[in-house]
């Protein structure tokens, strides 16, 4: 059990942090009286936090059953690969920070397509068709949903 907690310490920390964040949303985002007929400004933070918390809990449960099913040998091998996964987490966070900083100067579409391409490649996708189609399709879907359906202004290209 100690090895399970050590191996999943970041996921456990993230689940606790997200639980606290879920409790803080009502005090951080005020809802005006005018917006009762539309989607609440709290809707997206609630959905995103609950989805991330669900992913953390699902990861913990799946890892618990995998460790229980395959025994200690599998767990000891996974500890060796743990440093690689932490490196990928840090690289993903750095890439998302770069995306945030690059979004205003170069626009939403270009920055998101390039970040999705790099993330897909970094996480192991080597299929050239998927590397070309997925980032473009994902970005266009997100752009259309936010700009047309939700009427959110996204950063545009400066030129």
PDB file of C-alpha atoms in Angstrom:
ATOM      1  CA  UNK A   1       0.000   0.000   0.000  1.00  0.00           C
ATOM      2  CA  UNK A   2       2.893   2.371   0.759  1.00  0.00           C
ATOM      3  CA  UNK A   3       4.259   1.798  -2.727  1.00  0.00           C
ATOM      4  CA  UNK A   4       0.803   2.563  -4.190  1.00  0.00           C
ATOM      5  CA  UNK A   5       0.643   5.883  -2.326  1.00  0.00           C
ATOM      6  CA  UNK A   6       4.206   6.770  -3.318  1.00  0.00           C
ATOM      7  CA  UNK A   7       3.564   5.925  -6.952  1.00  0.00           C
ATOM      8  CA  UNK A   8       0.320   7.902  -7.047  1.00  0.00           C
ATOM      9  CA  UNK A   9       1.277  10.787  -4.770  1.00  0.00           C
ATOM     10  CA  UNK A  10       0.870  13.428  -7.483  1.00  0.00           C
ATOM     11  CA  UNK A  11      -2.547  12.080  -8.497  1.00  0.00           C
ATOM     12  CA  UNK A  12      -3.682  12.004  -4.859  1.00  0.00           C
ATOM     13  CA  UNK A  13      -2.416  15.568  -4.343  1.00  0.00           C
ATOM     14  CA  UNK A  14      -4.223  16.693  -7.503  1.00  0.00           C
ATOM     15  CA  UNK A  15      -7.478  15.020  -6.387  1.00  0.00           C
ATOM     16  CA  UNK A  16      -7.322  16.767  -3.005  1.00  0.00           C
ATOM     17  CA  UNK A  17      -6.496  20.097  -4.677  1.00  0.00           C
ATOM     18  CA  UNK A  18      -9.406  19.724  -7.116  1.00  0.00           C
ATOM     19  CA  UNK A  19     -11.772  18.869  -4.259  1.00  0.00           C
ATOM     20  CA  UNK A  20     -10.749  22.084  -2.508  1.00  0.00           C
ATOM     21  CA  UNK A  21     -11.121  24.003  -5.758  1.00  0.00           C
ATOM     22  CA  UNK A  22     -14.614  22.607  -6.190  1.00  0.00           C
ATOM     23  CA  UNK A  23     -15.545  24.018  -2.799  1.00  0.00           C
ATOM     24  CA  UNK A  24     -14.026  27.429  -3.638  1.00  0.00           C
ATOM     25  CA  UNK A  25     -15.844  28.026  -6.947  1.00  0.00           C
ATOM     26  CA  UNK A  26     -19.003  29.599  -5.437  1.00  0.00           C
ATOM     27  CA  UNK A  27     -17.015  32.155  -3.432  1.00  0.00           C
ATOM     28  CA  UNK A  28     -14.731  33.054  -6.356  1.00  0.00           C
ATOM     29  CA  UNK A  29     -17.296  33.425  -9.151  1.00  0.00           C
ATOM     30  CA  UNK A  30     -20.256  35.649  -8.381  1.00  0.00           C
ATOM     31  CA  UNK A  31     -23.482  35.078 -10.284  1.00  0.00           C
ATOM     32  CA  UNK A  32     -25.411  38.188 -11.253  1.00  0.00           C
ATOM     33  CA  UNK A  33     -29.192  38.349 -11.087  1.00  0.00           C
ATOM     34  CA  UNK A  34     -29.415  39.024 -14.836  1.00  0.00           C
ATOM     35  CA  UNK A  35     -27.849  35.752 -15.934  1.00  0.00           C
ATOM     36  CA  UNK A  36     -30.525  33.404 -14.586  1.00  0.00           C
ATOM     37  CA  UNK A  37     -31.794  32.533 -18.081  1.00  0.00           C
ATOM     38  CA  UNK A  38     -28.368  31.770 -19.527  1.00  0.00           C
ATOM     39  CA  UNK A  39     -25.617  29.376 -18.584  1.00  0.00           C
ATOM     40  CA  UNK A  40     -24.104  30.324 -15.262  1.00  0.00           C
ATOM     41  CA  UNK A  41     -20.501  31.576 -15.221  1.00  0.00           C
ATOM     42  CA  UNK A  42     -19.828  28.785 -12.730  1.00  0.00           C
ATOM     43  CA  UNK A  43     -20.849  26.063 -15.200  1.00  0.00           C
ATOM     44  CA  UNK A  44     -17.525  25.650 -17.013  1.00  0.00           C
ATOM     45  CA  UNK A  45     -15.339  25.680 -13.868  1.00  0.00           C
ATOM     46  CA  UNK A  46     -17.652  23.141 -12.232  1.00  0.00           C
ATOM     47  CA  UNK A  47     -17.662  20.841 -15.271  1.00  0.00           C
ATOM     48  CA  UNK A  48     -13.894  21.116 -15.787  1.00  0.00           C
ATOM     49  CA  UNK A  49     -13.108  20.509 -12.105  1.00  0.00           C
ATOM     50  CA  UNK A  50     -15.496  17.576 -11.810  1.00  0.00           C
ATOM     51  CA  UNK A  51     -14.120  16.030 -15.026  1.00  0.00           C
ATOM     52  CA  UNK A  52     -10.504  16.393 -13.843  1.00  0.00           C
ATOM     53  CA  UNK A  53     -11.406  15.004 -10.411  1.00  0.00           C
ATOM     54  CA  UNK A  54     -13.170  12.080 -12.078  1.00  0.00           C
ATOM     55  CA  UNK A  55     -10.093  11.366 -14.192  1.00  0.00           C
ATOM     56  CA  UNK A  56      -7.880  11.409 -11.067  1.00  0.00           C
ATOM     57  CA  UNK A  57     -10.177   9.029  -9.221  1.00  0.00           C
ATOM     58  CA  UNK A  58     -10.484   6.735 -12.237  1.00  0.00           C
ATOM     59  CA  UNK A  59      -6.698   6.659 -12.559  1.00  0.00           C
ATOM     60  CA  UNK A  60      -6.308   5.789  -8.879  1.00  0.00           C
ATOM     61  CA  UNK A  61      -8.893   2.996  -9.061  1.00  0.00           C
ATOM     62  CA  UNK A  62      -7.453   1.519 -12.252  1.00  0.00           C
ATOM     63  CA  UNK A  63      -3.920   1.602 -10.852  1.00  0.00           C
ATOM     64  CA  UNK A  64      -5.097  -0.028  -7.629  1.00  0.00           C
ATOM     65  CA  UNK A  65      -6.723  -2.931  -9.475  1.00  0.00           C
ATOM     66  CA  UNK A  66      -3.746  -3.287 -11.837  1.00  0.00           C
ATOM     67  CA  UNK A  67      -1.352  -3.402  -8.913  1.00  0.00           C
ATOM     68  CA  UNK A  68      -3.542  -5.869  -7.060  1.00  0.00           C
ATOM     69  CA  UNK A  69      -4.015  -8.067 -10.122  1.00  0.00           C
ATOM     70  CA  UNK A  70      -0.422  -8.226 -11.317  1.00  0.00           C
ATOM     71  CA  UNK A  71       1.290  -8.207  -7.928  1.00  0.00           C
ATOM     72  CA  UNK A  72       4.430  -6.522  -6.691  1.00  0.00           C
ATOM     73  CA  UNK A  73       6.594  -7.329  -9.715  1.00  0.00           C
ATOM     74  CA  UNK A  74       4.586  -5.043 -11.968  1.00  0.00           C
ATOM     75  CA  UNK A  75       4.605  -2.315  -9.323  1.00  0.00           C
ATOM     76  CA  UNK A  76       8.385  -2.390  -8.978  1.00  0.00           C
ATOM     77  CA  UNK A  77       8.837  -2.097 -12.732  1.00  0.00           C
ATOM     78  CA  UNK A  78       6.475   0.861 -12.902  1.00  0.00           C
ATOM     79  CA  UNK A  79       8.446   2.764 -10.251  1.00  0.00           C
ATOM     80  CA  UNK A  80      11.454   2.795 -12.596  1.00  0.00           C
ATOM     81  CA  UNK A  81       9.347   4.415 -15.340  1.00  0.00           C
ATOM     82  CA  UNK A  82       7.894   6.940 -12.904  1.00  0.00           C
ATOM     83  CA  UNK A  83      10.652   9.499 -13.518  1.00  0.00           C
ATOM     84  CA  UNK A  84       9.849   9.505 -17.226  1.00  0.00           C
ATOM     85  CA  UNK A  85       6.158  10.180 -16.561  1.00  0.00           C
ATOM     86  CA  UNK A  86       7.000  13.073 -14.204  1.00  0.00           C
ATOM     87  CA  UNK A  87       9.227  14.525 -16.907  1.00  0.00           C
ATOM     88  CA  UNK A  88       6.327  14.324 -19.357  1.00  0.00           C
ATOM     89  CA  UNK A  89       4.012  16.025 -16.859  1.00  0.00           C
ATOM     90  CA  UNK A  90       6.466  18.890 -16.398  1.00  0.00           C
ATOM     91  CA  UNK A  91       6.944  19.150 -20.174  1.00  0.00           C
ATOM     92  CA  UNK A  92       3.158  19.256 -20.712  1.00  0.00           C
ATOM     93  CA  UNK A  93       2.747  21.984 -18.096  1.00  0.00           C
ATOM     94  CA  UNK A  94       5.571  24.004 -19.669  1.00  0.00           C
ATOM     95  CA  UNK A  95       4.021  23.558 -23.108  1.00  0.00           C
ATOM     96  CA  UNK A  96       0.610  24.702 -21.867  1.00  0.00           C
ATOM     97  CA  UNK A  97       2.212  27.749 -20.263  1.00  0.00           C
ATOM     98  CA  UNK A  98       3.927  28.538 -23.570  1.00  0.00           C
ATOM     99  CA  UNK A  99       0.547  28.125 -25.309  1.00  0.00           C
ATOM    100  CA  UNK A 100      -1.026  30.609 -22.920  1.00  0.00           C
ATOM    101  CA  UNK A 101       1.755  33.128 -23.496  1.00  0.00           C
ATOM    102  CA  UNK A 102       1.752  32.659 -27.284  1.00  0.00           C
ATOM    103  CA  UNK A 103      -2.014  32.821 -27.716  1.00  0.00           C
ATOM    104  CA  UNK A 104      -2.307  36.611 -27.660  1.00  0.00           C
ATOM    105  CA  UNK A 105       0.554  37.425 -30.078  1.00  0.00           C
ATOM    106  CA  UNK A 106      -0.111  34.706 -32.676  1.00  0.00           C
ATOM    107  CA  UNK A 107      -3.805  33.961 -32.124  1.00  0.00           C
ATOM    108  CA  UNK A 108      -5.862  31.046 -30.833  1.00  0.00           C
ATOM    109  CA  UNK A 109      -5.931  28.895 -33.944  1.00  0.00           C
ATOM    110  CA  UNK A 110      -2.213  28.842 -34.777  1.00  0.00           C
ATOM    111  CA  UNK A 111      -1.085  28.438 -31.170  1.00  0.00           C
ATOM    112  CA  UNK A 112      -3.595  25.677 -30.421  1.00  0.00           C
ATOM    113  CA  UNK A 113      -2.826  23.686 -33.568  1.00  0.00           C
ATOM    114  CA  UNK A 114       0.898  23.833 -32.896  1.00  0.00           C
ATOM    115  CA  UNK A 115       0.534  22.894 -29.206  1.00  0.00           C
ATOM    116  CA  UNK A 116      -1.806  20.006 -30.018  1.00  0.00           C
ATOM    117  CA  UNK A 117       0.664  18.747 -32.631  1.00  0.00           C
ATOM    118  CA  UNK A 118       3.600  18.876 -30.191  1.00  0.00           C
ATOM    119  CA  UNK A 119       1.555  17.295 -27.368  1.00  0.00           C
ATOM    120  CA  UNK A 120       0.360  14.477 -29.600  1.00  0.00           C
ATOM    121  CA  UNK A 121       3.888  13.751 -30.781  1.00  0.00           C
ATOM    122  CA  UNK A 122       5.363  14.062 -27.291  1.00  0.00           C
ATOM    123  CA  UNK A 123       2.814  11.629 -25.840  1.00  0.00           C
ATOM    124  CA  UNK A 124       3.645   8.948 -28.394  1.00  0.00           C
ATOM    125  CA  UNK A 125       1.506   9.466 -31.478  1.00  0.00           C
ATOM    126  CA  UNK A 126       3.615   8.694 -34.555  1.00  0.00           C
ATOM    127  CA  UNK A 127       0.806   8.333 -37.104  1.00  0.00           C
ATOM    128  CA  UNK A 128       1.365  11.149 -39.629  1.00  0.00           C
ATOM    129  CA  UNK A 129      -2.286  11.392 -40.634  1.00  0.00           C
ATOM    130  CA  UNK A 130      -3.456  11.626 -37.017  1.00  0.00           C
ATOM    131  CA  UNK A 131      -0.731  14.176 -36.260  1.00  0.00           C
ATOM    132  CA  UNK A 132      -2.032  16.345 -39.094  1.00  0.00           C
ATOM    133  CA  UNK A 133      -5.789  15.878 -38.730  1.00  0.00           C
ATOM    134  CA  UNK A 134      -6.366  15.743 -34.962  1.00  0.00           C
ATOM    135  CA  UNK A 135      -4.897  19.141 -33.990  1.00  0.00           C
ATOM    136  CA  UNK A 136      -6.683  20.946 -36.821  1.00  0.00           C
ATOM    137  CA  UNK A 137     -10.045  19.236 -36.201  1.00  0.00           C
ATOM    138  CA  UNK A 138      -9.823  19.705 -32.435  1.00  0.00           C
ATOM    139  CA  UNK A 139      -8.934  23.392 -32.790  1.00  0.00           C
ATOM    140  CA  UNK A 140     -11.704  24.075 -35.276  1.00  0.00           C
ATOM    141  CA  UNK A 141     -14.305  22.341 -33.112  1.00  0.00           C
ATOM    142  CA  UNK A 142     -13.203  24.266 -30.023  1.00  0.00           C
ATOM    143  CA  UNK A 143     -13.117  27.529 -31.980  1.00  0.00           C
ATOM    144  CA  UNK A 144     -16.595  27.033 -33.416  1.00  0.00           C
ATOM    145  CA  UNK A 145     -18.105  25.985 -30.085  1.00  0.00           C
ATOM    146  CA  UNK A 146     -16.686  28.927 -28.178  1.00  0.00           C
ATOM    147  CA  UNK A 147     -16.999  31.632 -30.838  1.00  0.00           C
ATOM    148  CA  UNK A 148     -20.306  30.674 -32.461  1.00  0.00           C
ATOM    149  CA  UNK A 149     -22.225  28.758 -29.804  1.00  0.00           C
ATOM    150  CA  UNK A 150     -21.040  30.412 -26.596  1.00  0.00           C
ATOM    151  CA  UNK A 151     -20.169  33.820 -28.152  1.00  0.00           C
ATOM    152  CA  UNK A 152     -16.746  34.006 -26.512  1.00  0.00           C
ATOM    153  CA  UNK A 153     -14.153  36.209 -28.188  1.00  0.00           C
ATOM    154  CA  UNK A 154     -10.944  34.240 -28.723  1.00  0.00           C
ATOM    155  CA  UNK A 155      -7.599  35.869 -29.580  1.00  0.00           C
ATOM    156  CA  UNK A 156      -7.360  36.524 -33.299  1.00  0.00           C
ATOM    157  CA  UNK A 157      -4.307  36.601 -35.554  1.00  0.00           C
ATOM    158  CA  UNK A 158      -2.728  40.055 -35.583  1.00  0.00           C
ATOM    159  CA  UNK A 159      -1.965  40.156 -39.312  1.00  0.00           C
TER     160      UNK A 159
END
